[in-house]
mmCIF file of C-alpha atoms in Angstrom:
data_model
loop_
_atom_site.group_PDB
_atom_site.id
_atom_site.type_symbol
_atom_site.label_atom_id
_atom_site.label_comp_id
_atom_site.label_asym_id
_atom_site.label_seq_id
_atom_site.Cartn_x
_atom_site.Cartn_y
_atom_site.Cartn_z
ATOM 1 C CA UNK A 1 82.062 147.486 114.552
ATOM 2 C CA UNK A 2 84.567 146.828 111.797
ATOM 3 C CA UNK A 3 87.549 146.052 114.048
ATOM 4 C CA UNK A 4 85.078 143.278 115.931
ATOM 5 C CA UNK A 5 84.110 141.410 112.380
ATOM 6 C CA UNK A 6 88.037 141.695 111.629
ATOM 7 C CA UNK A 7 88.758 140.001 115.227
ATOM 8 C CA UNK A 8 86.132 137.322 114.422
ATOM 9 C CA UNK A 9 87.501 136.537 110.976
ATOM 10 C CA UNK A 10 91.130 136.387 112.508
ATOM 11 C CA UNK A 11 89.925 133.709 115.222
ATOM 12 C CA UNK A 12 88.075 131.694 112.615
ATOM 13 C CA UNK A 13 91.160 131.774 110.655
ATOM 14 C CA UNK A 14 93.487 130.562 113.189
ATOM 15 C CA UNK A 15 91.155 127.681 114.431
ATOM 16 C CA UNK A 16 91.283 126.417 111.188
ATOM 17 C CA UNK A 17 95.033 126.655 110.845
ATOM 18 C CA UNK A 18 95.140 124.632 113.991
ATOM 19 C CA UNK A 19 93.099 121.395 112.229
ATOM 20 C CA UNK A 20 95.683 118.797 111.476
ATOM 21 C CA UNK A 21 96.723 117.257 108.142
ATOM 22 C CA UNK A 22 96.892 113.957 106.636
ATOM 23 C CA UNK A 23 99.948 112.845 104.712
ATOM 24 C CA UNK A 24 98.632 109.758 103.029
ATOM 25 C CA UNK A 25 101.037 107.303 101.042
ATOM 26 C CA UNK A 26 100.002 103.865 99.095
ATOM 27 C CA UNK A 27 102.581 100.959 98.782
ATOM 28 C CA UNK A 28 101.716 100.915 94.776
ATOM 29 C CA UNK A 29 100.610 103.643 92.942
ATOM 30 C CA UNK A 30 100.287 101.082 89.581
ATOM 31 C CA UNK A 31 99.134 97.876 89.955
ATOM 32 C CA UNK A 32 100.222 95.295 86.673
ATOM 33 C CA UNK A 33 97.629 92.736 85.615
ATOM 34 C CA UNK A 34 99.397 89.877 83.592
ATOM 35 C CA UNK A 35 98.333 86.690 82.620
ATOM 36 C CA UNK A 36 97.751 84.528 85.816
ATOM 37 C CA UNK A 37 97.058 87.607 87.924
ATOM 38 C CA UNK A 38 96.108 86.154 91.313
ATOM 39 C CA UNK A 39 95.516 89.760 93.061
ATOM 40 C CA UNK A 40 97.631 91.946 95.100
ATOM 41 C CA UNK A 41 97.515 93.656 98.538
ATOM 42 C CA UNK A 42 98.231 97.592 98.831
ATOM 43 C CA UNK A 43 99.625 98.759 102.194
ATOM 44 C CA UNK A 44 97.688 102.288 102.883
ATOM 45 C CA UNK A 45 99.664 104.449 105.125
ATOM 46 C CA UNK A 46 100.533 107.715 106.378
ATOM 47 C CA UNK A 47 100.736 110.428 109.379
ATOM 48 C CA UNK A 48 98.571 112.804 110.954
ATOM 49 C CA UNK A 49 100.327 116.077 111.941
ATOM 50 C CA UNK A 50 99.570 119.499 112.787
ATOM 51 C CA UNK A 51 100.230 122.576 110.298
ATOM 52 C CA UNK A 52 103.387 123.314 111.694
ATOM 53 C CA UNK A 53 104.712 119.807 110.697
ATOM 54 C CA UNK A 54 104.620 118.229 114.755
ATOM 55 C CA UNK A 55 102.333 115.264 115.549
ATOM 56 C CA UNK A 56 98.508 116.085 115.942
ATOM 57 C CA UNK A 57 99.204 114.547 119.709
ATOM 58 C CA UNK A 58 95.428 114.062 120.373
ATOM 59 C CA UNK A 59 93.076 111.009 119.889
ATOM 60 C CA UNK A 60 91.701 110.106 116.413
ATOM 61 C CA UNK A 61 90.204 107.407 114.334
ATOM 62 C CA UNK A 62 91.511 106.435 110.568
ATOM 63 C CA UNK A 63 88.932 105.239 108.107
ATOM 64 C CA UNK A 64 90.126 104.461 104.593
ATOM 65 C CA UNK A 65 87.837 104.321 101.906
ATOM 66 C CA UNK A 66 89.280 102.426 98.340
ATOM 67 C CA UNK A 67 86.862 102.981 95.265
ATOM 68 C CA UNK A 68 87.287 101.280 92.457
ATOM 69 C CA UNK A 69 86.233 103.152 88.762
ATOM 70 C CA UNK A 70 82.586 103.549 88.275
ATOM 71 C CA UNK A 71 80.300 102.015 85.839
ATOM 72 C CA UNK A 72 76.750 101.842 84.702
ATOM 73 C CA UNK A 73 74.703 98.646 85.663
ATOM 74 C CA UNK A 74 71.278 97.035 85.178
ATOM 75 C CA UNK A 75 70.146 94.984 88.185
ATOM 76 C CA UNK A 76 67.490 92.006 87.443
ATOM 77 C CA UNK A 77 65.685 90.485 90.374
ATOM 78 C CA UNK A 78 65.003 87.049 90.312
ATOM 79 C CA UNK A 79 61.366 85.305 90.933
ATOM 80 C CA UNK A 80 60.323 82.088 91.181
ATOM 81 C CA UNK A 81 57.349 81.394 88.939
ATOM 82 C CA UNK A 82 55.437 78.339 88.329
ATOM 83 C CA UNK A 83 59.167 76.393 90.015
ATOM 84 C CA UNK A 84 60.900 78.433 87.114
ATOM 85 C CA UNK A 85 63.568 81.155 88.763
ATOM 86 C CA UNK A 86 62.651 83.800 85.778
ATOM 87 C CA UNK A 87 63.462 87.427 85.742
ATOM 88 C CA UNK A 88 60.991 90.018 87.586
ATOM 89 C CA UNK A 89 61.860 93.635 88.584
ATOM 90 C CA UNK A 90 64.685 95.503 87.215
ATOM 91 C CA UNK A 91 66.410 98.547 87.805
ATOM 92 C CA UNK A 92 69.723 100.464 86.524
ATOM 93 C CA UNK A 93 72.153 102.697 88.036
ATOM 94 C CA UNK A 94 74.085 105.185 85.921
ATOM 95 C CA UNK A 95 77.159 105.007 88.610
ATOM 96 C CA UNK A 96 78.240 101.984 90.715
ATOM 97 C CA UNK A 97 81.844 101.499 91.986
ATOM 98 C CA UNK A 98 83.592 98.500 90.417
ATOM 99 C CA UNK A 99 85.302 98.053 94.131
ATOM 100 C CA UNK A 100 84.506 99.191 97.215
ATOM 101 C CA UNK A 101 86.437 98.422 100.185
ATOM 102 C CA UNK A 102 86.485 100.139 103.775
ATOM 103 C CA UNK A 103 88.984 99.373 106.738
ATOM 104 C CA UNK A 104 88.479 101.497 109.883
ATOM 105 C CA UNK A 105 90.481 101.494 113.216
ATOM 106 C CA UNK A 106 87.333 100.900 115.085
ATOM 107 C CA UNK A 107 83.354 100.266 114.170
ATOM 108 C CA UNK A 108 82.249 102.898 112.256
ATOM 109 C CA UNK A 109 78.973 103.322 114.545
ATOM 110 C CA UNK A 110 81.492 103.705 117.255
ATOM 111 C CA UNK A 111 83.279 106.724 115.547
ATOM 112 C CA UNK A 112 80.540 108.760 113.730
ATOM 113 C CA UNK A 113 76.665 108.937 113.571
ATOM 114 C CA UNK A 114 74.706 108.179 110.405
ATOM 115 C CA UNK A 115 74.440 111.034 109.010
ATOM 116 C CA UNK A 116 78.233 111.481 108.767
ATOM 117 C CA UNK A 117 78.823 108.605 107.528
ATOM 118 C CA UNK A 118 76.712 108.882 105.028
ATOM 119 C CA UNK A 119 78.214 112.150 103.603
ATOM 120 C CA UNK A 120 81.873 110.513 103.508
ATOM 121 C CA UNK A 121 80.372 106.989 102.182
ATOM 122 C CA UNK A 122 82.222 105.392 105.167
ATOM 123 C CA UNK A 123 80.660 101.571 104.963
ATOM 124 C CA UNK A 124 78.825 99.383 102.725
ATOM 125 C CA UNK A 125 75.399 100.707 103.990
ATOM 126 C CA UNK A 126 76.213 104.273 102.916
ATOM 127 C CA UNK A 127 77.034 103.516 99.290
ATOM 128 C CA UNK A 128 75.835 106.449 97.066
ATOM 129 C CA UNK A 129 74.121 104.996 93.972
ATOM 130 C CA UNK A 130 72.775 107.047 91.274
ATOM 131 C CA UNK A 131 69.496 105.552 89.666
ATOM 132 C CA UNK A 132 68.189 106.029 86.141
ATOM 133 C CA UNK A 133 65.016 107.475 86.236
ATOM 134 C CA UNK A 134 62.600 107.380 89.234
ATOM 135 C CA UNK A 135 62.519 104.820 91.584
ATOM 136 C CA UNK A 136 60.889 104.315 95.101
ATOM 137 C CA UNK A 137 63.012 104.563 97.885
ATOM 138 C CA UNK A 138 62.097 101.113 99.377
ATOM 139 C CA UNK A 139 62.688 99.591 95.758
ATOM 140 C CA UNK A 140 66.155 101.503 95.908
ATOM 141 C CA UNK A 141 67.472 100.138 99.061
ATOM 142 C CA UNK A 142 66.440 96.533 98.024
ATOM 143 C CA UNK A 143 68.341 96.759 94.849
ATOM 144 C CA UNK A 144 71.526 98.400 96.522
ATOM 145 C CA UNK A 145 71.306 95.436 98.755
ATOM 146 C CA UNK A 146 71.150 93.024 96.353
ATOM 147 C CA UNK A 147 74.022 94.517 94.677
ATOM 148 C CA UNK A 148 76.112 94.673 97.729
ATOM 149 C CA UNK A 149 75.204 91.268 98.769
ATOM 150 C CA UNK A 150 76.295 90.113 95.216
ATOM 151 C CA UNK A 151 79.850 92.021 95.149
ATOM 152 C CA UNK A 152 80.510 91.265 98.414
ATOM 153 C CA UNK A 153 80.115 87.370 97.490
ATOM 154 C CA UNK A 154 82.679 88.350 94.557
ATOM 155 C CA UNK A 155 85.398 89.564 96.544
ATOM 156 C CA UNK A 156 84.594 93.122 95.011
ATOM 157 C CA UNK A 157 83.017 94.541 98.028
ATOM 158 C CA UNK A 158 84.095 94.400 101.458
ATOM 159 C CA UNK A 159 84.281 96.232 104.895
ATOM 160 C CA UNK A 160 86.242 95.407 108.010
ATOM 161 C CA UNK A 161 86.487 97.267 111.410
ATOM 162 C CA UNK A 162 89.930 97.217 113.228
ATOM 163 C CA UNK A 163 91.895 96.936 109.722
ATOM 164 C CA UNK A 164 93.610 99.918 110.541
ATOM 165 C CA UNK A 165 96.347 100.445 113.101
ATOM 166 C CA UNK A 166 97.535 103.620 114.673
ATOM 167 C CA UNK A 167 101.009 104.184 116.322
ATOM 168 C CA UNK A 168 101.471 106.637 118.824
ATOM 169 C CA UNK A 169 98.847 109.198 117.447
ATOM 170 C CA UNK A 170 100.811 109.762 114.308
ATOM 171 C CA UNK A 171 101.419 106.745 112.126
ATOM 172 C CA UNK A 172 98.851 104.823 110.880
ATOM 173 C CA UNK A 173 98.628 101.977 107.995
ATOM 174 C CA UNK A 174 96.237 99.308 106.665
ATOM 175 C CA UNK A 175 95.658 96.792 104.119
ATOM 176 C CA UNK A 176 93.168 96.038 101.684
ATOM 177 C CA UNK A 177 93.608 93.023 99.248
ATOM 178 C CA UNK A 178 92.843 93.645 95.250
ATOM 179 C CA UNK A 179 91.139 90.392 93.798
ATOM 180 C CA UNK A 180 92.299 88.892 90.739
ATOM 181 C CA UNK A 181 88.659 90.123 89.032
ATOM 182 C CA UNK A 182 89.160 93.889 89.736
ATOM 183 C CA UNK A 183 88.238 96.201 86.684
ATOM 184 C CA UNK A 184 91.377 98.267 85.233
ATOM 185 C CA UNK A 185 91.284 101.708 85.540
ATOM 186 C CA UNK A 186 91.715 104.433 88.526
ATOM 187 C CA UNK A 187 90.950 103.684 92.003
ATOM 188 C CA UNK A 188 90.765 106.358 94.586
ATOM 189 C CA UNK A 189 91.968 106.059 98.038
ATOM 190 C CA UNK A 190 90.204 108.433 100.590
ATOM 191 C CA UNK A 191 91.695 108.575 104.230
ATOM 192 C CA UNK A 192 89.761 110.018 107.165
ATOM 193 C CA UNK A 193 90.890 111.433 110.104
ATOM 194 C CA UNK A 194 88.034 111.596 112.755
ATOM 195 C CA UNK A 195 87.793 112.957 116.481
ATOM 196 C CA UNK A 196 84.933 113.168 118.505
ATOM 197 C CA UNK A 197 82.741 112.235 115.477
ATOM 198 C CA UNK A 198 84.010 114.951 113.440
ATOM 199 C CA UNK A 199 85.918 114.356 110.054
ATOM 200 C CA UNK A 200 89.065 116.819 111.059
ATOM 201 C CA UNK A 201 91.049 115.824 108.003
ATOM 202 C CA UNK A 202 91.063 114.193 104.893
ATOM 203 C CA UNK A 203 93.343 112.886 101.796
ATOM 204 C CA UNK A 204 93.296 111.280 98.518
ATOM 205 C CA UNK A 205 95.715 108.784 96.769
ATOM 206 C CA UNK A 206 95.238 107.113 93.430
ATOM 207 C CA UNK A 207 96.146 103.681 92.595
ATOM 208 C CA UNK A 208 96.390 103.050 88.824
ATOM 209 C CA UNK A 209 95.199 99.356 87.625
ATOM 210 C CA UNK A 210 95.900 98.731 84.056
ATOM 211 C CA UNK A 211 96.837 95.380 81.967
ATOM 212 C CA UNK A 212 100.254 94.830 80.996
ATOM 213 C CA UNK A 213 101.601 92.275 78.198
ATOM 214 C CA UNK A 214 99.334 90.277 75.623
ATOM 215 C CA UNK A 215 96.555 91.002 77.913
ATOM 216 C CA UNK A 216 97.069 94.207 77.278
ATOM 217 C CA UNK A 217 97.476 93.902 73.267
ATOM 218 C CA UNK A 218 94.063 92.006 73.348
ATOM 219 C CA UNK A 219 92.147 94.614 75.110
ATOM 220 C CA UNK A 220 93.312 97.503 72.912
ATOM 221 C CA UNK A 221 92.651 95.468 69.677
ATOM 222 C CA UNK A 222 89.291 94.757 70.974
ATOM 223 C CA UNK A 223 88.146 98.386 71.633
ATOM 224 C CA UNK A 224 90.214 99.734 68.525
ATOM 225 C CA UNK A 225 89.141 97.000 65.709
ATOM 226 C CA UNK A 226 85.628 95.450 67.838
ATOM 227 C CA UNK A 227 84.444 94.447 64.462
ATOM 228 C CA UNK A 228 87.546 92.486 63.552
ATOM 229 C CA UNK A 229 87.908 91.310 67.069
ATOM 230 C CA UNK A 230 84.335 89.821 66.784
ATOM 231 C CA UNK A 231 84.630 87.831 63.565
ATOM 232 C CA UNK A 232 88.315 86.756 65.152
ATOM 233 C CA UNK A 233 86.451 85.214 68.167
ATOM 234 C CA UNK A 234 83.603 83.902 66.131
ATOM 235 C CA UNK A 235 86.084 82.201 64.015
ATOM 236 C CA UNK A 236 88.195 80.927 66.582
ATOM 237 C CA UNK A 237 85.158 79.361 68.408
ATOM 238 C CA UNK A 238 84.090 77.783 65.047
ATOM 239 C CA UNK A 239 87.758 76.131 64.680
ATOM 240 C CA UNK A 240 87.676 75.093 68.363
ATOM 241 C CA UNK A 241 84.536 73.375 67.801
ATOM 242 C CA UNK A 242 85.725 71.445 64.814
ATOM 243 C CA UNK A 243 88.813 70.693 66.131
ATOM 244 C CA UNK A 244 87.078 68.878 68.995
ATOM 245 C CA UNK A 245 84.800 67.207 66.911
ATOM 246 C CA UNK A 246 87.662 65.588 64.810
ATOM 247 C CA UNK A 247 89.171 64.515 68.331
ATOM 248 C CA UNK A 248 86.475 62.845 69.478
ATOM 249 C CA UNK A 249 85.905 61.065 66.246
ATOM 250 C CA UNK A 250 89.298 59.777 66.401
ATOM 251 C CA UNK A 251 88.335 58.425 69.883
#
């Protein structure tokens, strides 16, 4: 009996070793945000190999998910009352990705089923948000769809099939654009190799987005000396208003 169990364990171990591995890379691991920053494009590339280092030698699809740092967010739903748009229902999420982009070698529904897509967040329809407090599933779905639509229009959420190219069953590459309004912080690029509807390999790379130069000094000052920063902002606003009034008086 022990011998049979030992043989089963060896078979499982050898089977696991035959699963391919991903070797991912990113064109730049640091994005510097300066004055006049208009966005940039990241090239995510790599190879899929078997444990011996040779080519995987099988057909597979690649899905790349690039996520920005999460942040709490309060969503308010607008409703037209007596001809005036007013705040109606609202809800809060403890963690929502500030940036979310998915690129795949084929349409997601053709690669995996909905359950697998939900587990790995393979698409805008499967973003996992953490609501604060109790919320009905229908209401959560409505607010989630509203958040996705809003950030899609801001260029912060995007999804594209066919954006990943695969060469000779080994090399892959995808290009994802970061807009000028991206939040600073650590971004994670998750790459999934999928075959027969199953994730056979995955890997993570990181990209650091940070401000440099004068913008960084202003940000650090606002965080370390928030009270003084507020006073200076108010004083500067008053000064600019006074200057504008003087200029209009001279015209």
